[in-house]
CSV table of C-alpha atoms in Angstrom, one decimal:
chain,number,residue,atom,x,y,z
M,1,UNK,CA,-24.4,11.9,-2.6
M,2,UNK,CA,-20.5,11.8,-2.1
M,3,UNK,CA,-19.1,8.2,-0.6
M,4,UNK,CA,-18.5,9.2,2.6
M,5,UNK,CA,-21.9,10.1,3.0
M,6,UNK,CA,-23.4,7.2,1.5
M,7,UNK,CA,-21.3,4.7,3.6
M,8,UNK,CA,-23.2,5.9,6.1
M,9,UNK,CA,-25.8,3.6,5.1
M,10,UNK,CA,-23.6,0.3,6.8
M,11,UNK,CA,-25.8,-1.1,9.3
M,12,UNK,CA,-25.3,0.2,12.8
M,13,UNK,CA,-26.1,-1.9,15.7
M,14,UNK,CA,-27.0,-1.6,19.3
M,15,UNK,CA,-24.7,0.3,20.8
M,16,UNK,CA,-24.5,-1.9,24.0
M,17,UNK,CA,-22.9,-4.2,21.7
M,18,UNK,CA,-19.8,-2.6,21.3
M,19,UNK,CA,-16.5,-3.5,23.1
M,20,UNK,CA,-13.9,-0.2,22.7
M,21,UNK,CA,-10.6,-1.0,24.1
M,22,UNK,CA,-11.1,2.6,25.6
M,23,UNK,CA,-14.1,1.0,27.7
M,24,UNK,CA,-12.2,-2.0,28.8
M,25,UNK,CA,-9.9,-2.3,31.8
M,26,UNK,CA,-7.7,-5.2,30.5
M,27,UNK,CA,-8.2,-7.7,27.2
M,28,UNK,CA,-8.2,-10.8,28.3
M,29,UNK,CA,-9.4,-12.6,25.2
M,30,UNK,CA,-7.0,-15.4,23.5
M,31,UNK,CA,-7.3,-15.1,19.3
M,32,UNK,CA,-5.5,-11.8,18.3
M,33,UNK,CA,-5.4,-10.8,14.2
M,34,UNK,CA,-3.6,-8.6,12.6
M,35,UNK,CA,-4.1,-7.3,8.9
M,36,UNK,CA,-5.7,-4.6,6.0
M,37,UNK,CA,-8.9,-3.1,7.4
M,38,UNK,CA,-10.8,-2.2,4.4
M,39,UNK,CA,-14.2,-0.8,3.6
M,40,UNK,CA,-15.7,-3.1,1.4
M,41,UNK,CA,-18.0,-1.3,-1.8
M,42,UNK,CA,-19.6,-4.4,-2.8
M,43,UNK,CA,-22.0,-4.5,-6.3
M,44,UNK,CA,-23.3,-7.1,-9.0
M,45,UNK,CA,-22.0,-6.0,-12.1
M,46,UNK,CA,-21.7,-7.7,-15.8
M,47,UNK,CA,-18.7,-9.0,-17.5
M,48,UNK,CA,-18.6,-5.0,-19.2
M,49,UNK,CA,-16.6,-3.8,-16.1
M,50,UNK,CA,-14.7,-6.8,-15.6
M,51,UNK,CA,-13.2,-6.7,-19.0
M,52,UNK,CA,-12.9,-2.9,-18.8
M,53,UNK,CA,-10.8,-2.7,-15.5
M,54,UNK,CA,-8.7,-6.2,-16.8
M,55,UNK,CA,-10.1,-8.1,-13.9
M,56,UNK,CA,-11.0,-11.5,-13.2
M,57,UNK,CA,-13.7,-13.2,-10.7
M,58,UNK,CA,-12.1,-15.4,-8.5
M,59,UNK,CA,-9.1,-12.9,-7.6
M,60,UNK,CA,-8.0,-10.6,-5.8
M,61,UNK,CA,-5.5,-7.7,-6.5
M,62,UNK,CA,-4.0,-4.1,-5.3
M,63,UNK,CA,-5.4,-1.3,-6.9
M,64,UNK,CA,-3.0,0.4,-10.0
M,65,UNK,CA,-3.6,3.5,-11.0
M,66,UNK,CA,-6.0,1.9,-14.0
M,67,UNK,CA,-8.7,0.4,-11.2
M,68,UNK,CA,-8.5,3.7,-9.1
M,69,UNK,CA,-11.9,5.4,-11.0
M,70,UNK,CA,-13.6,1.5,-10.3
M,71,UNK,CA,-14.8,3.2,-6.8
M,72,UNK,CA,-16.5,6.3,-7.8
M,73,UNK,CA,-18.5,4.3,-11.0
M,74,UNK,CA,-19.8,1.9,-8.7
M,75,UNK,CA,-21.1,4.5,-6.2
M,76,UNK,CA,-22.6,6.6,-8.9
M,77,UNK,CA,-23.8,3.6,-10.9
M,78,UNK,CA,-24.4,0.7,-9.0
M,79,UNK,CA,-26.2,1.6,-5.5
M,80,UNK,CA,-22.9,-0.3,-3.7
M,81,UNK,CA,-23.6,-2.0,-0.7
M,82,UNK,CA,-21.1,-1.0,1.9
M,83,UNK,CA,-19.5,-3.5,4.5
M,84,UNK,CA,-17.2,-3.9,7.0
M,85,UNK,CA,-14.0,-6.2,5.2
M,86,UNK,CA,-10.2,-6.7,5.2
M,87,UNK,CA,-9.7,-10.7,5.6
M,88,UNK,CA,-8.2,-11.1,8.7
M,89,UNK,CA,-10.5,-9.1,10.2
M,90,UNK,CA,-13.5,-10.5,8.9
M,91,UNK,CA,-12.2,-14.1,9.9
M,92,UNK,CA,-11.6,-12.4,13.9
M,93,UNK,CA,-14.9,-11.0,13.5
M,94,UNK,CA,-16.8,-14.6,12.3
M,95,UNK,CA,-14.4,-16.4,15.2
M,96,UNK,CA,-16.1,-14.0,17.8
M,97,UNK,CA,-19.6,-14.2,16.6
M,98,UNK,CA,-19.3,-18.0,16.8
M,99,UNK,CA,-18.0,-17.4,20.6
M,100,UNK,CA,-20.1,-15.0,21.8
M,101,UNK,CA,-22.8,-17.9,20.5
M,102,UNK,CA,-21.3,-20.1,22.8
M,103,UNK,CA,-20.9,-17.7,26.0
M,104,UNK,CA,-17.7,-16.5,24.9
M,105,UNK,CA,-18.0,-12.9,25.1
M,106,UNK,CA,-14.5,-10.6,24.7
M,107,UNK,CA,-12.1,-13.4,23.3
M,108,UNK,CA,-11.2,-11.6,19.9
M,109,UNK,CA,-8.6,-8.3,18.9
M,110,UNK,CA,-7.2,-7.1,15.8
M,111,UNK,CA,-4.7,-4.5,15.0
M,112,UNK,CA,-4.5,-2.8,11.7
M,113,UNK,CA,-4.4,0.8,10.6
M,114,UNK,CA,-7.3,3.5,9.4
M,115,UNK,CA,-7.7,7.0,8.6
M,116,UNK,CA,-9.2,9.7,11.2
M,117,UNK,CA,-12.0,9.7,9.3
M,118,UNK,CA,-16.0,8.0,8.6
M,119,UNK,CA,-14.6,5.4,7.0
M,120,UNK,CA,-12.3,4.3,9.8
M,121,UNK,CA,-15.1,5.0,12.1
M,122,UNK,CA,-17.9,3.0,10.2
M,123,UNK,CA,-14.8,-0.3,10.7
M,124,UNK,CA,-14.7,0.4,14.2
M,125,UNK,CA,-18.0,0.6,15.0
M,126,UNK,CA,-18.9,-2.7,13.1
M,127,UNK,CA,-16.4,-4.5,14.6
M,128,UNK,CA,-17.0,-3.5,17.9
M,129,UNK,CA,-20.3,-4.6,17.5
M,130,UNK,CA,-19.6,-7.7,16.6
M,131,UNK,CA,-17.5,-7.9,19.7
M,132,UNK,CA,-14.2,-7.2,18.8
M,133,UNK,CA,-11.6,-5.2,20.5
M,134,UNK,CA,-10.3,-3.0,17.8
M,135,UNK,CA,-7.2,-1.3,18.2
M,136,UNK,CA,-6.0,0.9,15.4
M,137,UNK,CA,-3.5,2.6,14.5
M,138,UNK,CA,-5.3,6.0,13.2
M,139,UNK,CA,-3.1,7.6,10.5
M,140,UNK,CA,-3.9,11.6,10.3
M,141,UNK,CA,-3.1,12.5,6.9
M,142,UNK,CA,-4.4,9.2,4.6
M,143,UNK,CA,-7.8,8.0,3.9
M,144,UNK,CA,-8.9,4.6,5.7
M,145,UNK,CA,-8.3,1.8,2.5
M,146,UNK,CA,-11.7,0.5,1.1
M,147,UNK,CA,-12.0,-2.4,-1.3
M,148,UNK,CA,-14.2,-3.0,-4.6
M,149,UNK,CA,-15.9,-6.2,-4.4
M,150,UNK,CA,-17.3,-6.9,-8.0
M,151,UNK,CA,-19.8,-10.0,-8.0
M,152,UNK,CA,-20.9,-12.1,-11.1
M,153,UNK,CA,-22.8,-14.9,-10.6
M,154,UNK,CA,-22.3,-14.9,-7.4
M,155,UNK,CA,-18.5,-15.3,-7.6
M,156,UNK,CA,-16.3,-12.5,-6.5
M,157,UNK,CA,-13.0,-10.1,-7.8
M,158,UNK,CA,-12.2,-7.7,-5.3
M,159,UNK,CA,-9.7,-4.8,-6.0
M,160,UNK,CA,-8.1,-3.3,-2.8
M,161,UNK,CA,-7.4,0.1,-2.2
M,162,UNK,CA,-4.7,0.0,0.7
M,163,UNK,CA,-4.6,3.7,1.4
M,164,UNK,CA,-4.3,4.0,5.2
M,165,UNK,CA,-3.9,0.2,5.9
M,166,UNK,CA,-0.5,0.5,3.7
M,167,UNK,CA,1.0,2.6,6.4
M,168,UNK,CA,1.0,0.0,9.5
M,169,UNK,CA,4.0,0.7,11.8
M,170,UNK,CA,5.6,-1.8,14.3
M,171,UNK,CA,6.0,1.4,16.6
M,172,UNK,CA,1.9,0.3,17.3
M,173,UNK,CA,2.5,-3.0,18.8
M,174,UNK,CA,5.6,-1.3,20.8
M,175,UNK,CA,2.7,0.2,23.1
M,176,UNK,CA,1.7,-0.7,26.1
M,177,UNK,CA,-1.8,-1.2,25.4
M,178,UNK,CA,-0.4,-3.1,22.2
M,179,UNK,CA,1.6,-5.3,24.3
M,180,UNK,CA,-1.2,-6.4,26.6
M,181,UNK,CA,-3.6,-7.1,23.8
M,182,UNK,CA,-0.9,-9.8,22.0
M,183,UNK,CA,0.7,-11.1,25.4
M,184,UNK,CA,-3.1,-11.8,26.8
M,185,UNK,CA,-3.7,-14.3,23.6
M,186,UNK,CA,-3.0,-18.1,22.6
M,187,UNK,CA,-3.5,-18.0,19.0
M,188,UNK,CA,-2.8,-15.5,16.0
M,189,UNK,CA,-3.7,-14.7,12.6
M,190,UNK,CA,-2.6,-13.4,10.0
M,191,UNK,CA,-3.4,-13.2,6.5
M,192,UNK,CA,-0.5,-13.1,3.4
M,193,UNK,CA,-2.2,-9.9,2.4
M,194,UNK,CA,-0.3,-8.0,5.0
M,195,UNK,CA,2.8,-8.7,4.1
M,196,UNK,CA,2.9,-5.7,1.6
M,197,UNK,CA,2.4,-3.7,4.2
M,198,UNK,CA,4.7,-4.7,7.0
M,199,UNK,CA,6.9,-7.7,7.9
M,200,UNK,CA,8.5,-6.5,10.7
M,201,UNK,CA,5.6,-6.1,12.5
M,202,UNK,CA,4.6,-9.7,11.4
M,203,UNK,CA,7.7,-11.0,13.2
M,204,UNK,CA,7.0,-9.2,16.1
M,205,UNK,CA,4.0,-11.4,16.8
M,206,UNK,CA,5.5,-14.8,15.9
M,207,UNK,CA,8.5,-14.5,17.6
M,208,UNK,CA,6.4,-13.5,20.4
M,209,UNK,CA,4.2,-16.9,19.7
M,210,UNK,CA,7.3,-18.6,19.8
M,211,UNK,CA,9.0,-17.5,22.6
M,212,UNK,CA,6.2,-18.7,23.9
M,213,UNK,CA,5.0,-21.8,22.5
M,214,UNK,CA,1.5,-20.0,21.4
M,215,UNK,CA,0.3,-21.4,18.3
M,216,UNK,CA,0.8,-18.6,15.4
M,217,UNK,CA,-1.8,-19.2,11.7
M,218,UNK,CA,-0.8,-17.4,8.4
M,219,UNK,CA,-2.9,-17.1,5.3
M,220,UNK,CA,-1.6,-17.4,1.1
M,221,UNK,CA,-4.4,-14.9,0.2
M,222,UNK,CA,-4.1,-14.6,-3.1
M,223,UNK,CA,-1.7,-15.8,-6.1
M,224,UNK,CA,-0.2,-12.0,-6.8
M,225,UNK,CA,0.8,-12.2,-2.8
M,226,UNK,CA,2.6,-15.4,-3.5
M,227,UNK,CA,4.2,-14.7,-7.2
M,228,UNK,CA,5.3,-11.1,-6.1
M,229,UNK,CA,6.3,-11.4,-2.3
M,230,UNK,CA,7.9,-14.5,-2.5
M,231,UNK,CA,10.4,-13.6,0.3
M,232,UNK,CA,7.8,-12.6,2.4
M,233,UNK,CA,6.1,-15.5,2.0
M,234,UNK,CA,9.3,-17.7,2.6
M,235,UNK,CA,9.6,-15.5,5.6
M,236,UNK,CA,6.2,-15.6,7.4
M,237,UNK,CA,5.9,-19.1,6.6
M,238,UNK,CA,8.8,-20.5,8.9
M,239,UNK,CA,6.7,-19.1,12.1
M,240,UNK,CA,3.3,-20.8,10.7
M,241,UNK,CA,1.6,-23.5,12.5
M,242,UNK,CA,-0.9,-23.4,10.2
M,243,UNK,CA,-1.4,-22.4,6.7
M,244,UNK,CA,-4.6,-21.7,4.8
M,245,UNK,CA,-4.5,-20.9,1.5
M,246,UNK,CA,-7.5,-22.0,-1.5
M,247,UNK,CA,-7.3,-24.1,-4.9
M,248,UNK,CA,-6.0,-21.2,-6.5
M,249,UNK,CA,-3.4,-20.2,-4.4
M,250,UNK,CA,-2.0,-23.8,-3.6
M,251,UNK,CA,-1.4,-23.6,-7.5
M,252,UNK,CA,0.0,-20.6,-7.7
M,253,UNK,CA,2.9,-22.0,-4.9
M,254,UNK,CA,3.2,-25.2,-6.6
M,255,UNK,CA,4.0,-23.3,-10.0
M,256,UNK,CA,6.1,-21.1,-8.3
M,257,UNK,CA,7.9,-23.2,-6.5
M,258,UNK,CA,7.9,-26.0,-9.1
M,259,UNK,CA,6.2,-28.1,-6.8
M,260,UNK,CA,3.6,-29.8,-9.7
M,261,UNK,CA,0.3,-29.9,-10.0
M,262,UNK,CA,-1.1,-31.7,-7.5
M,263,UNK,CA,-2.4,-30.1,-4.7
M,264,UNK,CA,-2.2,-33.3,-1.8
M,265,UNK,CA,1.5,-33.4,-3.0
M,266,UNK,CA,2.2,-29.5,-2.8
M,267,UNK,CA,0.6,-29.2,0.8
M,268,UNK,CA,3.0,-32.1,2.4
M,269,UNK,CA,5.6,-30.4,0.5
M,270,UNK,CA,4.2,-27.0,2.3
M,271,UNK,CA,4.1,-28.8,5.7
M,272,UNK,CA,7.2,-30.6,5.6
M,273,UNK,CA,8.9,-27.2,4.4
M,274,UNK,CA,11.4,-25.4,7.6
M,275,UNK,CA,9.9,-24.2,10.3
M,276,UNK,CA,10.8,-22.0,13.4
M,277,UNK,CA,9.1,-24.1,16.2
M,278,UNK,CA,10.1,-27.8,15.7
M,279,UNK,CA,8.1,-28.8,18.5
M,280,UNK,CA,4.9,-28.5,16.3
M,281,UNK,CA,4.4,-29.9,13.1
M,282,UNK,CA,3.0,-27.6,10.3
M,283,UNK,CA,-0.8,-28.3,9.2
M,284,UNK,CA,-1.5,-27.3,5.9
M,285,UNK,CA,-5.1,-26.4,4.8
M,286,UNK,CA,-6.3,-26.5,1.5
M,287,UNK,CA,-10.0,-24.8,0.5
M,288,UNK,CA,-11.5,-25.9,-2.9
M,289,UNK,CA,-14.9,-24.1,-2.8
M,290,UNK,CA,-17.7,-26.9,-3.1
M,291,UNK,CA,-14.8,-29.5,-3.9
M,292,UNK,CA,-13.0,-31.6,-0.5
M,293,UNK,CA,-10.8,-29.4,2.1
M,294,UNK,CA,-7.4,-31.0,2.0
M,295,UNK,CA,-5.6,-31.1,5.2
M,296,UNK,CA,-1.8,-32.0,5.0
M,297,UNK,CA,0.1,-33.1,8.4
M,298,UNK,CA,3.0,-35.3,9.4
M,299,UNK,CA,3.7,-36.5,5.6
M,300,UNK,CA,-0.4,-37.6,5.8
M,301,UNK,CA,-3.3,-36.2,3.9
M,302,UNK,CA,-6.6,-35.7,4.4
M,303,UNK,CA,-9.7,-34.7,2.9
M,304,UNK,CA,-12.9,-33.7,4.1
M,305,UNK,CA,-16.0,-33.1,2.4
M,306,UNK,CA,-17.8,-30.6,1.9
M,307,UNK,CA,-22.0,-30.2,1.5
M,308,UNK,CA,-23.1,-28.3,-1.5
M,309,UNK,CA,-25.1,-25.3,-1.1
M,310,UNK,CA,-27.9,-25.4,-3.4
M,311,UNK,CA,-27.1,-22.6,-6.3
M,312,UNK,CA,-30.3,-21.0,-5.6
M,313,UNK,CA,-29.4,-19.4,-2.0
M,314,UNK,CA,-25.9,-18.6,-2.7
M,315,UNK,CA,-25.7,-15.0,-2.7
M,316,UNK,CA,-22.0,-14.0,-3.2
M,317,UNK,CA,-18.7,-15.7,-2.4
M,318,UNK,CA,-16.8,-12.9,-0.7
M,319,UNK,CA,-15.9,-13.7,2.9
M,320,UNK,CA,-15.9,-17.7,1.9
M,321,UNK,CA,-12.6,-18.3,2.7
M,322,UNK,CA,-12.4,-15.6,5.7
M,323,UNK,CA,-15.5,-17.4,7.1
M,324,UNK,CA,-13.7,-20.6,7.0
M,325,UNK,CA,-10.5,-19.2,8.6
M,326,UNK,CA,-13.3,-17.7,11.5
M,327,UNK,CA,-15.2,-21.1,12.2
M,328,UNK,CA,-11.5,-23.1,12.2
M,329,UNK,CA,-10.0,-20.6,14.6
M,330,UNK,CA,-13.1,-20.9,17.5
M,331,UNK,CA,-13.0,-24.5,17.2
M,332,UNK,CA,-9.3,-24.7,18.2
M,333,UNK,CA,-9.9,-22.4,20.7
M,334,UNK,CA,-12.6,-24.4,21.8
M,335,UNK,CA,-10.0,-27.6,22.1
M,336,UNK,CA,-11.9,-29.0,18.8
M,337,UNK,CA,-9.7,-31.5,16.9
M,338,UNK,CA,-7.9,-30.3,13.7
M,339,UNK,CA,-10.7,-32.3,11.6
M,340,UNK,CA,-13.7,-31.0,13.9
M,341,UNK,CA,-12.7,-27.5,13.5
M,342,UNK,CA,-12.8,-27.7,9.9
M,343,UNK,CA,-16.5,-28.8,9.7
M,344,UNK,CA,-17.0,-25.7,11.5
M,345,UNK,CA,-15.5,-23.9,8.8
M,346,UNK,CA,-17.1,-25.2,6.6
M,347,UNK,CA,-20.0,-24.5,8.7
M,348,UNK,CA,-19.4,-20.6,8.9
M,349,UNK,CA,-18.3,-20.5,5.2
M,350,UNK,CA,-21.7,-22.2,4.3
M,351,UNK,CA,-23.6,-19.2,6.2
M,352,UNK,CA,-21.4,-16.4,4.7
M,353,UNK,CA,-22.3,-17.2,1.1
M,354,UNK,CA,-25.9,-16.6,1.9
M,355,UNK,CA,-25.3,-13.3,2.9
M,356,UNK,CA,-24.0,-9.9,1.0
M,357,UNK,CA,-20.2,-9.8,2.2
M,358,UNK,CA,-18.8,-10.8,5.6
M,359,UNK,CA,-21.9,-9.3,7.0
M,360,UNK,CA,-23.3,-11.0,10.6
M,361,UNK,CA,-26.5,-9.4,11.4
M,362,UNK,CA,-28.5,-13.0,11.9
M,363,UNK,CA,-28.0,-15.0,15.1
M,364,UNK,CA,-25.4,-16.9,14.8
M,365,UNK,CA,-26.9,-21.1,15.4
M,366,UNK,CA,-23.3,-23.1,15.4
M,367,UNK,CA,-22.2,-24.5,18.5
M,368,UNK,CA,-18.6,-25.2,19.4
């Protein structure tokens, strides 16, 4: 069976579920994301393939031409589970499924770019139904971007495959349609991993959220993001309101930046750092897994804790962070406070790594 036809086996649900900006008259949601949508090929492997592909758990990397034969072993080797990913939109999609919880039906959108093809189809579809209003850019002649999650033990590596998500164009948001979806909303996100793909079409949304005093979230994403694309990092990071970034990442910007070591220190340094709209003062947000989220505001720090999950339900760690990011972004749109909307993070995080992947097929029980 070739990979297109097996990722036909991701879960399909009720069609009534689905929310197609070709259906809809106007969005008038508020939390818009843009970002890499990515078909995620997910499997439990040993520490064999790590080592063979020079990979480690805990990261995450663009493909080289070395990882490009990772996808087809998996498939033909490791019965792959197949599910919807790309981080910003699995954090839109985990914000919506909290809100549509809640009564808040239709609040979410996310750009990003996919092939004309079942790939790009199967993304749609599951976003859809989780009530998102998706609207891609569809590129004709390049193949939707998928993503290898490898799990050991339960934590994750995951190897991205941009492909079609590489070729975003600011031309999209220059759309009508486009322009609608972004001026309707309050709050944006985006994750670090799109600034390989495009800036520009990063500054188009903050400056919008700006100009407008709209509150505008940006993600580290990973340590190659922030040792590589250090400029765009410097750039995206005057427009953030709010930055998220894990253990490993806040290290990563420390050392690079020869910040030290300590992380409390190197998010007030992140939060006190230049920044577009003066009028709001930078939170910083620091994940650490089962260890205390650090939040950094205003030259204060704080730490909130979180509650172990016993090691015996955890299933995988992949959409832990994204899940956070999801549960922090409906409780500020639900006028939570900074420290409230964490716990709800932590809350969706909590659920996330009891499931395969970003996938939300149980009823969703947390309550803004």
């Amino acid at each position: 069976m070739t990979l297109f036809a097996k990722a036909t086996q991701l879960v399909h649900r009720s069609s009534h579920y689905h929310l197609h900006l070709s259906t809809m008259t106007k969005f008038t949601g508020s939390l818009v994301g843009m970002g890499n949508p990515l078909l995620d090929i997910s499997a439990d492997v040993g520490q064999d393939i790590l080592d063979k592909y020079d990979v480690k758990v805990d990261n995450a990397i663009l493909a080289e031409d070395k990882h490009l034969p990772i996808y087809k072993e998996l498939v033909d080797n490791y019965s792959p589970q197949y599910i919807a990913g790309g981080a910003t939109q699995n954090s839109i999609r985990v914000a919506q499924w909290i809100m549509t919880a809640n009564g808040k039906p239709g609040q979410t959108a996310y750009f990003g770019c996919v092939g004309n093809d079942s790939f790009g189809k199967q993304l749609e579809d599951c976003a859809a139904a989780d009530g998102v209003c998706v609207h891609y850019m569809k590129d004709e002649s390049t193949p939707t971007g998928t993503c290898a999650v490898l799990v050991k033990d339960g934590e994750r590596c995951l190897i991205a495959n941009l492909a079609a998500a590489n070729n975003f164009k600011p031309s999209h948001l220059e759309t009508d349609e486009s322009k609608a979806i972004y001026e309707s909303a309050s709050l944006y996100y985006i994750a670090g991993f799109f600034l390989t793909v495009s800036v520009d079409s990063l500054k188009i949304i903050a400056e919008h959220s700006i100009a407008n005093n709209k509150t505008f979230c940006l993600n580290l994403s990973a340590p190659f993001i922030i040792d590589f694309f250090a400029d765009q990092v410097a750039t995206a990071l005057e427009y953030a309101d709010f930055v998220f970034c894990n253990e490993s990442e806040a290290e990563a910007y420390g050392k690079k930046h020869e910040l030290g070591d300590d992380l409390k220190e190197i998010a007030l340094k992140i939060a006190a750092s230049p920044k577009k709209n003066e009028a709001k003062k930078r939170y910083v947000i620091f994940t650490q897994g089962s260890s205390s989220t650090i939040v950094a505001h205003d030259g204060k720090v704080e730490e909130y804790k979180v509650v172990p999950l016993p090691k015996e339900k955890l299933v995988d760690t992949n959409g832990a962070g994204d899940a956070f990011v999801g549960g922090f972004l409906a409780g500020l749109l639900a006028e939570k406070s900074v420290g409230d909307s964490v716990e709800l993070g932590h809350e969706a995080a909590r659920f996330i790594i009891q499931q395969s992947g970003t996938t939300l097929t149980k009823p969703c029980e947390l309550k803004l």
